[in-house]
mmCIF file of C-alpha atoms in Angstrom:
data_model
loop_
_atom_site.group_PDB
_atom_site.id
_atom_site.type_symbol
_atom_site.label_atom_id
_atom_site.label_comp_id
_atom_site.label_asym_id
_atom_site.label_seq_id
_atom_site.Cartn_x
_atom_site.Cartn_y
_atom_site.Cartn_z
ATOM 1 C CA MET A 1 0.000 0.000 0.000
ATOM 2 C CA GLU A 2 2.794 2.402 0.870
ATOM 3 C CA ALA A 3 4.425 1.662 -2.469
ATOM 4 C CA LEU A 4 1.200 2.613 -4.314
ATOM 5 C CA ARG A 5 0.833 5.759 -2.237
ATOM 6 C CA GLN A 6 4.389 6.826 -3.089
ATOM 7 C CA GLU A 7 3.907 5.991 -6.755
ATOM 8 C CA LEU A 8 0.758 8.150 -6.920
ATOM 9 C CA GLN A 9 2.556 11.085 -5.323
ATOM 10 C CA ASP A 10 5.504 10.752 -7.731
ATOM 11 C CA LEU A 11 3.069 10.445 -10.626
ATOM 12 C CA ARG A 12 1.292 13.639 -9.575
ATOM 13 C CA ALA A 13 4.546 15.590 -9.330
ATOM 14 C CA ALA A 14 5.818 14.379 -12.714
ATOM 15 C CA ALA A 15 2.484 15.105 -14.417
ATOM 16 C CA LEU A 16 2.159 18.642 -13.040
ATOM 17 C CA GLU A 17 5.746 19.463 -14.020
ATOM 18 C CA GLN A 18 5.347 18.192 -17.603
ATOM 19 C CA ILE A 19 2.001 19.962 -18.044
ATOM 20 C CA GLU A 20 3.439 23.281 -16.895
ATOM 21 C CA GLN A 21 6.324 22.904 -19.359
ATOM 22 C CA SER A 22 3.989 22.340 -22.352
ATOM 23 C CA VAL A 23 4.554 25.178 -24.849
ATOM 24 C CA ASP A 24 1.667 24.471 -27.201
ATOM 25 C CA ALA A 25 -1.605 22.583 -27.499
ATOM 26 C CA ALA A 26 0.062 19.568 -29.160
ATOM 27 C CA GLN A 27 2.477 19.036 -26.256
ATOM 28 C CA LEU A 28 -0.339 19.510 -23.747
ATOM 29 C CA GLU A 29 -2.427 16.862 -25.488
ATOM 30 C CA ARG A 30 0.469 14.420 -25.444
ATOM 31 C CA ALA A 31 0.845 14.998 -21.672
ATOM 32 C CA ARG A 32 -2.888 14.396 -21.144
ATOM 33 C CA VAL A 33 -2.746 11.080 -23.004
ATOM 34 C CA GLN A 34 0.402 10.043 -21.122
ATOM 35 C CA PHE A 35 -1.059 10.604 -17.644
ATOM 36 C CA LEU A 36 -4.829 10.187 -18.154
ATOM 37 C CA GLY A 37 -5.141 7.985 -21.216
ATOM 38 C CA ARG A 38 -6.372 4.384 -21.335
ATOM 39 C CA LYS A 39 -2.820 3.044 -21.135
ATOM 40 C CA ALA A 40 -1.628 5.525 -18.480
ATOM 41 C CA ARG A 41 -0.185 4.269 -15.169
ATOM 42 C CA LEU A 42 -2.896 6.110 -13.179
ATOM 43 C CA THR A 43 -5.595 4.215 -15.078
ATOM 44 C CA ALA A 44 -3.820 0.927 -14.335
ATOM 45 C CA ILE A 45 -3.701 1.763 -10.604
ATOM 46 C CA LEU A 46 -7.443 2.501 -10.545
ATOM 47 C CA ARG A 47 -8.083 -0.878 -12.146
ATOM 48 C CA GLN A 48 -6.057 -2.620 -9.415
ATOM 49 C CA LEU A 49 -8.249 -1.289 -6.597
ATOM 50 C CA VAL A 50 -10.470 -4.387 -6.715
ATOM 51 C CA THR A 51 -7.510 -6.496 -5.605
ATOM 52 C CA LEU A 52 -6.955 -4.487 -2.398
ATOM 53 C CA SER A 53 -8.583 -4.906 0.993
ATOM 54 C CA PRO A 54 -11.613 -2.648 1.652
ATOM 55 C CA GLN A 55 -9.622 -0.371 3.950
ATOM 56 C CA ASP A 56 -6.685 -0.010 1.536
ATOM 57 C CA ARG A 57 -9.063 0.352 -1.416
ATOM 58 C CA ARG A 58 -10.696 3.378 0.229
ATOM 59 C CA ALA A 59 -7.419 5.078 1.016
ATOM 60 C CA ILE A 60 -5.693 4.418 -2.315
ATOM 61 C CA GLY A 61 -8.876 5.170 -4.271
ATOM 62 C CA LEU A 62 -9.278 8.548 -2.561
ATOM 63 C CA LEU A 63 -5.640 9.451 -3.236
ATOM 64 C CA ALA A 64 -5.831 8.284 -6.864
ATOM 65 C CA ASN A 65 -8.948 10.406 -7.488
ATOM 66 C CA GLN A 66 -7.233 13.409 -5.907
ATOM 67 C CA VAL A 67 -4.221 12.917 -8.200
ATOM 68 C CA LYS A 68 -6.485 12.581 -11.224
ATOM 69 C CA GLN A 69 -8.421 15.711 -10.294
ATOM 70 C CA ALA A 70 -5.193 17.662 -9.768
ATOM 71 C CA ILE A 71 -3.881 16.635 -13.176
ATOM 72 C CA GLU A 72 -7.177 17.537 -14.893
ATOM 73 C CA GLU A 73 -7.264 20.952 -13.223
ATOM 74 C CA CYS A 74 -3.649 21.614 -14.166
ATOM 75 C CA ILE A 75 -4.358 20.672 -17.785
ATOM 76 C CA ALA A 76 -7.393 22.964 -17.910
ATOM 77 C CA ALA A 77 -5.413 25.836 -16.427
ATOM 78 C CA ARG A 78 -2.495 25.339 -18.822
ATOM 79 C CA ARG A 79 -4.855 25.130 -21.818
ATOM 80 C CA ALA A 80 -6.475 28.424 -20.833
ATOM 81 C CA ALA A 81 -3.047 30.012 -20.393
ATOM 82 C CA LEU A 82 -1.883 28.867 -23.839
ATOM 83 C CA GLU A 83 -5.031 30.174 -25.499
ATOM 84 C CA SER A 84 -4.492 33.580 -23.911
ATOM 85 C CA ILE A 85 -0.917 33.988 -25.188
ATOM 86 C CA PRO A 86 -0.754 36.821 -27.795
ATOM 87 C CA SER A 87 0.044 35.701 -31.346
ATOM 88 C CA ASP A 88 3.382 37.549 -31.448
ATOM 89 C CA GLU A 89 4.521 35.604 -28.378
ATOM 90 C CA VAL A 90 3.474 32.361 -30.012
ATOM 91 C CA LEU A 91 5.579 33.216 -33.049
ATOM 92 C CA ALA A 92 8.478 34.162 -30.797
ATOM 93 C CA THR A 93 8.471 30.702 -29.186
ATOM 94 C CA ASP A 94 7.696 28.785 -32.407
ATOM 95 C CA ARG A 95 10.416 26.303 -33.264
ATOM 96 C CA ILE A 96 9.753 26.590 -37.019
ATOM 97 C CA ASP A 97 11.407 29.466 -38.870
ATOM 98 C CA VAL A 98 8.679 30.436 -41.331
ATOM 99 C CA THR A 99 11.124 32.684 -43.206
ATOM 100 C CA LEU A 100 13.151 29.725 -44.442
ATOM 101 C CA PRO A 101 12.571 28.741 -48.125
ATOM 102 C CA GLY A 102 10.227 25.795 -48.595
ATOM 103 C CA ARG A 103 11.098 22.478 -50.184
ATOM 104 C CA ARG A 104 11.018 22.665 -53.967
ATOM 105 C CA PRO A 105 8.176 20.410 -55.220
ATOM 106 C CA THR A 106 9.056 17.605 -57.587
ATOM 107 C CA MET A 107 7.936 18.531 -61.077
ATOM 108 C CA GLY A 108 6.178 15.942 -63.193
ATOM 109 C CA ARG A 109 6.952 15.424 -66.852
ATOM 110 C CA LEU A 110 5.303 14.030 -69.945
ATOM 111 C CA HIS A 111 5.769 10.355 -70.767
ATOM 112 C CA PRO A 112 8.265 9.847 -73.628
ATOM 113 C CA LEU A 113 5.514 8.355 -75.820
ATOM 114 C CA THR A 114 3.319 11.390 -75.181
ATOM 115 C CA GLN A 115 6.233 13.627 -76.089
ATOM 116 C CA ILE A 116 6.921 11.859 -79.385
ATOM 117 C CA ILE A 117 3.203 11.736 -80.298
ATOM 118 C CA ARG A 118 2.890 15.480 -79.722
ATOM 119 C CA GLU A 119 6.053 16.164 -81.698
ATOM 120 C CA ILE A 120 4.844 14.081 -84.653
ATOM 121 C CA CYS A 121 1.383 15.663 -84.616
ATOM 122 C CA GLN A 122 2.920 19.136 -84.417
ATOM 123 C CA ILE A 123 5.046 18.478 -87.512
ATOM 124 C CA PHE A 124 2.022 17.411 -89.544
ATOM 125 C CA ALA A 125 -0.114 20.231 -88.131
ATOM 126 C CA GLU A 126 2.432 22.691 -89.525
ATOM 127 C CA MET A 127 1.922 21.020 -92.922
ATOM 128 C CA GLY A 128 -1.815 21.694 -92.741
ATOM 129 C CA PHE A 129 -3.043 18.383 -91.306
ATOM 130 C CA ALA A 130 -5.797 18.409 -88.665
ATOM 131 C CA VAL A 131 -5.332 16.203 -85.571
ATOM 132 C CA ILE A 132 -8.392 14.103 -84.690
ATOM 133 C CA GLU A 133 -9.138 11.061 -82.544
ATOM 134 C CA GLY A 134 -11.521 8.132 -82.886
ATOM 135 C CA PRO A 135 -13.104 5.289 -80.877
ATOM 136 C CA GLU A 136 -10.935 2.466 -79.591
ATOM 137 C CA VAL A 137 -13.879 0.023 -79.679
ATOM 138 C CA GLU A 138 -14.797 -0.300 -83.345
ATOM 139 C CA TRP A 139 -17.234 -2.033 -85.692
ATOM 140 C CA ASP A 140 -15.883 -4.763 -87.962
ATOM 141 C CA TYR A 141 -17.194 -2.708 -90.891
ATOM 142 C CA TYR A 142 -14.875 0.233 -90.245
ATOM 143 C CA ASN A 143 -11.897 -1.827 -89.081
ATOM 144 C CA PHE A 144 -11.957 -4.282 -91.988
ATOM 145 C CA GLU A 145 -14.863 -4.280 -94.450
ATOM 146 C CA ALA A 146 -14.719 -0.658 -95.570
ATOM 147 C CA LEU A 147 -10.928 -0.835 -95.794
ATOM 148 C CA ASN A 148 -11.062 -3.404 -98.600
ATOM 149 C CA ILE A 149 -10.684 -6.385 -96.219
ATOM 150 C CA PRO A 150 -13.876 -8.498 -96.531
ATOM 151 C CA GLU A 151 -14.658 -11.294 -94.111
ATOM 152 C CA ASP A 152 -12.999 -14.067 -96.139
ATOM 153 C CA HIS A 153 -9.937 -12.022 -97.137
ATOM 154 C CA PRO A 154 -6.610 -13.649 -96.139
ATOM 155 C CA ALA A 155 -5.232 -10.220 -95.194
ATOM 156 C CA ARG A 156 -7.218 -10.434 -91.959
ATOM 157 C CA GLU A 157 -4.538 -12.817 -90.728
ATOM 158 C CA MET A 158 -2.221 -9.797 -90.557
ATOM 159 C CA TRP A 159 -4.163 -8.496 -87.542
ATOM 160 C CA ASP A 160 -4.502 -10.627 -84.395
ATOM 161 C CA THR A 161 -7.816 -9.278 -83.191
ATOM 162 C CA PHE A 162 -9.533 -8.913 -79.816
ATOM 163 C CA TRP A 163 -13.221 -9.508 -80.580
ATOM 164 C CA ILE A 164 -15.999 -8.290 -78.315
ATOM 165 C CA ASP A 165 -18.293 -10.971 -76.845
ATOM 166 C CA PRO A 166 -21.146 -11.411 -79.373
ATOM 167 C CA ALA A 167 -23.634 -11.529 -76.482
ATOM 168 C CA SER A 168 -22.882 -7.871 -75.778
ATOM 169 C CA ALA A 169 -22.856 -6.730 -79.420
ATOM 170 C CA GLN A 170 -25.199 -6.913 -82.382
ATOM 171 C CA ALA A 171 -24.821 -10.275 -84.091
ATOM 172 C CA ASP A 172 -24.939 -8.726 -87.558
ATOM 173 C CA ARG A 173 -22.378 -6.032 -86.650
ATOM 174 C CA PRO A 174 -19.336 -7.654 -85.012
ATOM 175 C CA MET A 175 -17.410 -5.408 -82.662
ATOM 176 C CA LEU A 176 -13.736 -5.438 -81.725
ATOM 177 C CA LEU A 177 -10.880 -3.489 -80.168
ATOM 178 C CA ARG A 178 -9.471 -1.665 -83.161
ATOM 179 C CA THR A 179 -6.311 -3.205 -84.571
ATOM 180 C CA HIS A 180 -5.153 0.051 -86.218
ATOM 181 C CA THR A 181 -6.213 3.691 -86.456
ATOM 182 C CA SER A 182 -7.151 3.314 -90.143
ATOM 183 C CA PRO A 183 -10.926 3.032 -89.433
ATOM 184 C CA MET A 184 -10.933 6.805 -88.965
ATOM 185 C CA GLN A 185 -10.153 7.122 -92.685
ATOM 186 C CA ILE A 186 -13.631 5.790 -93.446
ATOM 187 C CA ARG A 187 -15.392 7.711 -90.696
ATOM 188 C CA ILE A 188 -13.909 11.031 -91.806
ATOM 189 C CA MET A 189 -14.528 10.448 -95.513
ATOM 190 C CA GLU A 190 -18.135 9.474 -94.796
ATOM 191 C CA GLN A 191 -18.695 12.800 -93.030
ATOM 192 C CA THR A 192 -16.505 15.124 -95.099
ATOM 193 C CA ARG A 193 -15.936 16.044 -98.723
ATOM 194 C CA PRO A 194 -12.408 16.625 -100.043
ATOM 195 C CA PRO A 195 -9.983 18.209 -99.503
ATOM 196 C CA ILE A 196 -9.052 16.123 -96.435
ATOM 197 C CA ARG A 197 -5.798 16.229 -94.524
ATOM 198 C CA ILE A 198 -5.781 14.518 -91.110
ATOM 199 C CA VAL A 199 -3.560 12.641 -88.693
ATOM 200 C CA VAL A 200 -5.128 10.295 -86.141
ATOM 201 C CA PRO A 201 -3.170 9.367 -82.989
ATOM 202 C CA GLY A 202 -4.594 6.692 -80.696
ATOM 203 C CA LYS A 203 -4.322 3.306 -78.998
ATOM 204 C CA CYS A 204 -4.641 0.009 -80.851
ATOM 205 C CA TYR A 205 -4.867 -3.586 -79.656
ATOM 206 C CA ARG A 206 -3.644 -6.891 -81.058
ATOM 207 C CA TYR A 207 -3.596 -10.342 -79.557
ATOM 208 C CA GLU A 208 0.088 -11.179 -79.693
ATOM 209 C CA ALA A 209 2.909 -12.147 -77.362
ATOM 210 C CA VAL A 210 4.718 -9.306 -75.601
ATOM 211 C CA ASP A 211 8.453 -9.160 -76.258
ATOM 212 C CA ALA A 212 11.172 -6.583 -76.842
ATOM 213 C CA SER A 213 9.511 -5.316 -80.034
ATOM 214 C CA HIS A 214 5.795 -6.139 -79.586
ATOM 215 C CA GLU A 215 3.012 -5.051 -77.225
ATOM 216 C CA SER A 216 -0.624 -6.154 -77.142
ATOM 217 C CA GLN A 217 -1.592 -2.508 -76.556
ATOM 218 C CA PHE A 218 0.274 0.156 -78.482
ATOM 219 C CA HIS A 219 -0.068 3.604 -80.061
ATOM 220 C CA GLN A 220 -0.349 4.362 -83.744
ATOM 221 C CA ILE A 221 -0.621 7.513 -85.833
ATOM 222 C CA GLU A 222 -2.599 7.378 -89.067
ATOM 223 C CA GLY A 223 -2.354 9.965 -91.807
ATOM 224 C CA LEU A 224 -4.742 10.629 -94.704
ATOM 225 C CA ALA A 225 -4.851 13.184 -97.497
ATOM 226 C CA VAL A 226 -7.558 13.164 -100.217
ATOM 227 C CA ASP A 227 -8.060 15.749 -102.939
ATOM 228 C CA GLU A 228 -8.067 16.158 -106.685
ATOM 229 C CA ALA A 229 -4.851 15.266 -108.504
ATOM 230 C CA ILE A 230 -2.899 13.954 -105.480
ATOM 231 C CA THR A 231 -0.023 11.800 -106.680
ATOM 232 C CA PHE A 232 2.621 9.513 -105.243
ATOM 233 C CA ALA A 233 5.024 12.428 -105.465
ATOM 234 C CA ASP A 234 2.882 14.252 -102.873
ATOM 235 C CA LEU A 235 3.162 11.244 -100.571
ATOM 236 C CA LYS A 236 6.937 11.092 -100.930
ATOM 237 C CA GLY A 237 7.382 14.822 -100.478
ATOM 238 C CA THR A 238 5.237 14.873 -97.324
ATOM 239 C CA LEU A 239 7.018 11.933 -95.710
ATOM 240 C CA TYR A 240 10.462 13.211 -96.718
ATOM 241 C CA ALA A 241 9.729 16.535 -95.013
ATOM 242 C CA PHE A 242 8.363 14.755 -91.929
ATOM 243 C CA VAL A 243 11.334 12.416 -91.475
ATOM 244 C CA ARG A 244 13.909 15.159 -91.895
ATOM 245 C CA ARG A 245 12.103 17.348 -89.380
ATOM 246 C CA LEU A 246 11.986 14.495 -86.860
ATOM 247 C CA PHE A 247 15.346 12.762 -87.374
ATOM 248 C CA GLY A 248 17.481 15.478 -88.921
ATOM 249 C CA LYS A 249 18.203 16.916 -92.348
ATOM 250 C CA ASP A 250 20.981 14.421 -93.128
ATOM 251 C CA ARG A 251 18.748 11.337 -93.015
ATOM 252 C CA LYS A 252 18.637 9.168 -96.124
ATOM 253 C CA ILE A 253 15.233 7.724 -97.006
ATOM 254 C CA ARG A 254 14.222 4.576 -98.881
ATOM 255 C CA PHE A 255 10.871 3.429 -100.282
ATOM 256 C CA ARG A 256 10.164 -0.226 -101.078
ATOM 257 C CA CYS A 257 7.050 -1.937 -102.364
ATOM 258 C CA ASP A 258 4.837 -3.456 -99.673
ATOM 259 C CA TYR A 259 1.275 -4.737 -99.388
ATOM 260 C CA PHE A 260 -1.595 -3.191 -97.467
ATOM 261 C CA PRO A 261 -5.160 -4.037 -98.532
ATOM 262 C CA PHE A 262 -6.443 -0.449 -98.429
ATOM 263 C CA VAL A 263 -3.690 1.187 -100.518
ATOM 264 C CA GLU A 264 -2.401 0.584 -104.050
ATOM 265 C CA PRO A 265 0.492 0.822 -104.575
ATOM 266 C CA GLY A 266 1.744 0.217 -101.045
ATOM 267 C CA VAL A 267 5.218 0.967 -99.718
ATOM 268 C CA ASP A 268 7.267 0.814 -96.575
ATOM 269 C CA MET A 269 9.579 3.681 -95.763
ATOM 270 C CA SER A 270 12.956 3.299 -94.074
ATOM 271 C CA ILE A 271 15.725 5.644 -92.955
ATOM 272 C CA ASP A 272 19.445 4.948 -92.910
ATOM 273 C CA CYS A 273 20.627 3.499 -89.612
ATOM 274 C CA PHE A 274 21.818 6.312 -87.358
ATOM 275 C CA ARG A 275 24.165 3.985 -85.480
ATOM 276 C CA CYS A 276 26.158 2.479 -88.348
ATOM 277 C CA LYS A 277 25.418 5.170 -90.973
ATOM 278 C CA GLY A 278 24.193 2.523 -93.406
ATOM 279 C CA ALA A 279 27.178 0.183 -93.078
ATOM 280 C CA GLY A 280 25.181 -2.530 -91.294
ATOM 281 C CA CYS A 281 24.962 -3.397 -87.603
ATOM 282 C CA ARG A 282 22.949 -5.400 -85.091
ATOM 283 C CA LEU A 283 20.349 -2.648 -84.681
ATOM 284 C CA CYS A 284 19.455 -2.586 -88.393
ATOM 285 C CA LYS A 285 20.051 -6.344 -88.794
ATOM 286 C CA GLU A 286 23.027 -5.668 -91.065
ATOM 287 C CA SER A 287 20.795 -4.020 -93.684
ATOM 288 C CA GLY A 288 21.824 -0.436 -93.032
ATOM 289 C CA TRP A 289 18.145 0.636 -92.962
ATOM 290 C CA LEU A 290 15.485 1.028 -90.276
ATOM 291 C CA GLU A 291 11.809 0.737 -91.272
ATOM 292 C CA ILE A 292 9.607 3.415 -89.657
ATOM 293 C CA LEU A 293 6.216 3.352 -91.412
ATOM 294 C CA GLY A 294 3.948 1.918 -94.088
ATOM 295 C CA ALA A 295 2.134 4.032 -96.671
ATOM 296 C CA GLY A 296 0.552 4.084 -100.103
ATOM 297 C CA MET A 297 -2.067 5.596 -102.376
ATOM 298 C CA VAL A 298 -5.656 5.125 -101.158
ATOM 299 C CA HIS A 299 -7.219 2.143 -102.945
ATOM 300 C CA PRO A 300 -9.997 3.070 -105.435
ATOM 301 C CA ASN A 301 -12.291 0.539 -103.725
ATOM 302 C CA VAL A 302 -11.979 2.485 -100.462
ATOM 303 C CA LEU A 303 -12.848 5.759 -102.207
ATOM 304 C CA THR A 304 -15.835 4.158 -103.928
ATOM 305 C CA ARG A 305 -17.075 2.736 -100.606
ATOM 306 C CA VAL A 306 -17.479 6.258 -99.153
ATOM 307 C CA GLY A 307 -19.056 7.725 -102.289
ATOM 308 C CA TYR A 308 -15.967 9.402 -103.776
ATOM 309 C CA ASP A 309 -15.354 9.222 -107.532
ATOM 310 C CA PRO A 310 -11.912 7.566 -107.991
ATOM 311 C CA ALA A 311 -11.667 9.184 -111.402
ATOM 312 C CA ARG A 312 -11.802 12.602 -109.772
ATOM 313 C CA TYR A 313 -10.272 12.117 -106.329
ATOM 314 C CA SER A 314 -7.109 10.424 -105.167
ATOM 315 C CA GLY A 315 -5.208 10.368 -101.925
ATOM 316 C CA PHE A 316 -2.473 8.853 -99.835
ATOM 317 C CA ALA A 317 -2.393 7.278 -96.382
ATOM 318 C CA PHE A 318 0.337 6.277 -93.978
ATOM 319 C CA GLY A 319 0.628 4.717 -90.551
ATOM 320 C CA LEU A 320 3.445 4.651 -88.025
ATOM 321 C CA GLY A 321 4.052 3.506 -84.464
ATOM 322 C CA PRO A 322 5.240 6.313 -82.145
ATOM 323 C CA ALA A 323 6.925 3.776 -79.854
ATOM 324 C CA ARG A 324 9.041 2.471 -82.731
ATOM 325 C CA VAL A 325 9.894 6.015 -83.793
ATOM 326 C CA ALA A 326 10.942 6.835 -80.215
ATOM 327 C CA MET A 327 13.046 3.664 -80.057
ATOM 328 C CA LEU A 328 14.853 4.668 -83.242
ATOM 329 C CA LYS A 329 15.256 8.298 -82.253
ATOM 330 C CA TYR A 330 16.576 7.630 -78.732
ATOM 331 C CA GLY A 331 18.295 4.274 -79.263
ATOM 332 C CA ILE A 332 15.926 2.245 -77.056
ATOM 333 C CA ASP A 333 16.152 -1.512 -77.601
ATOM 334 C CA ASP A 334 13.107 -2.781 -75.649
ATOM 335 C CA ILE A 335 9.547 -1.491 -76.146
ATOM 336 C CA ARG A 336 8.526 -2.808 -72.718
ATOM 337 C CA LEU A 337 10.539 -0.041 -71.063
ATOM 338 C CA PHE A 338 7.865 2.482 -72.055
ATOM 339 C CA HIS A 339 5.264 0.821 -69.815
ATOM 340 C CA GLY A 340 7.525 -0.495 -67.049
ATOM 341 C CA ASN A 341 7.112 2.663 -64.889
ATOM 342 C CA ASP A 342 10.822 2.629 -64.036
ATOM 343 C CA LEU A 343 11.717 6.194 -63.005
ATOM 344 C CA ARG A 344 15.352 5.633 -63.947
ATOM 345 C CA PHE A 345 14.177 5.223 -67.541
ATOM 346 C CA LEU A 346 11.445 7.867 -67.588
ATOM 347 C CA GLN A 347 13.601 10.596 -66.017
ATOM 348 C CA GLN A 348 15.898 10.508 -69.035
ATOM 349 C CA PHE A 349 13.223 12.365 -71.042
ATOM 350 C CA PRO A 350 12.857 15.939 -69.647
#
């Protein structure tokens, strides 16, 4: 009993001293929790009263309640004193120097793919092309049929397609995640009469294995120009100007025949390898050239499908992958780095 009595007296002295030394409301609250909280020693002593004899319980209980009351009164008095301190005195005793400069916030930055997409679109915008976007969930008609790729056409094997569950789509109008941005060619030509000059950036989806050069979700930029008397020379001149703006004036450019169902003739365009200067290396697979896009003259069947007279109108189209362009421009050897969210990689692109 004497030990408890002494402990209560020591507890009272320590509590009153710490409360008086509290310089702000936060310190006062911490003192209150320490001496009157659920885990405080005073609370534990009050819970032990049931284990004492009736005579000791009365004596220790009375003393414990007196200690508790003294602490509560001291807290109330100190709280009132702190609230009455003038603001200039509070600032004088504040441990934080508010005149010090703050921490500079970390600035965000655009993703490298966003940067290259904006740069490409800006180049074409300066040539007079409008930048538009289209739906990522597309009808089979716009993704294939209207682009000269009927249902039984073997060219459909070129696109590994994500089809939408038929139960959630109209049976007579199959729906899919678009495999390229080319469907916007049809949508724009259906709504607009020539002249047309557009570029279409956006996401595309293909069901294929992910590796260093392939992603199941990727970006693409489509280009289309339709007007009277557009020739292949217009296509070459436009793409020459684009590549030299993006990669530098010294770039050499090569066109080769290629096949795309919605253009005729079709070509792929390559630039000389910036690493080996055309001599041949691992990056260009010893060819000296790096392919960057596919293009061609709009197929007459596509023009007829949207009500254009192929005898009067002609046009060219092209498509490129911004990720591949960025890989070539910055010497990146793995496309998966763009979506890996590794700050060590992303911080290289201010």
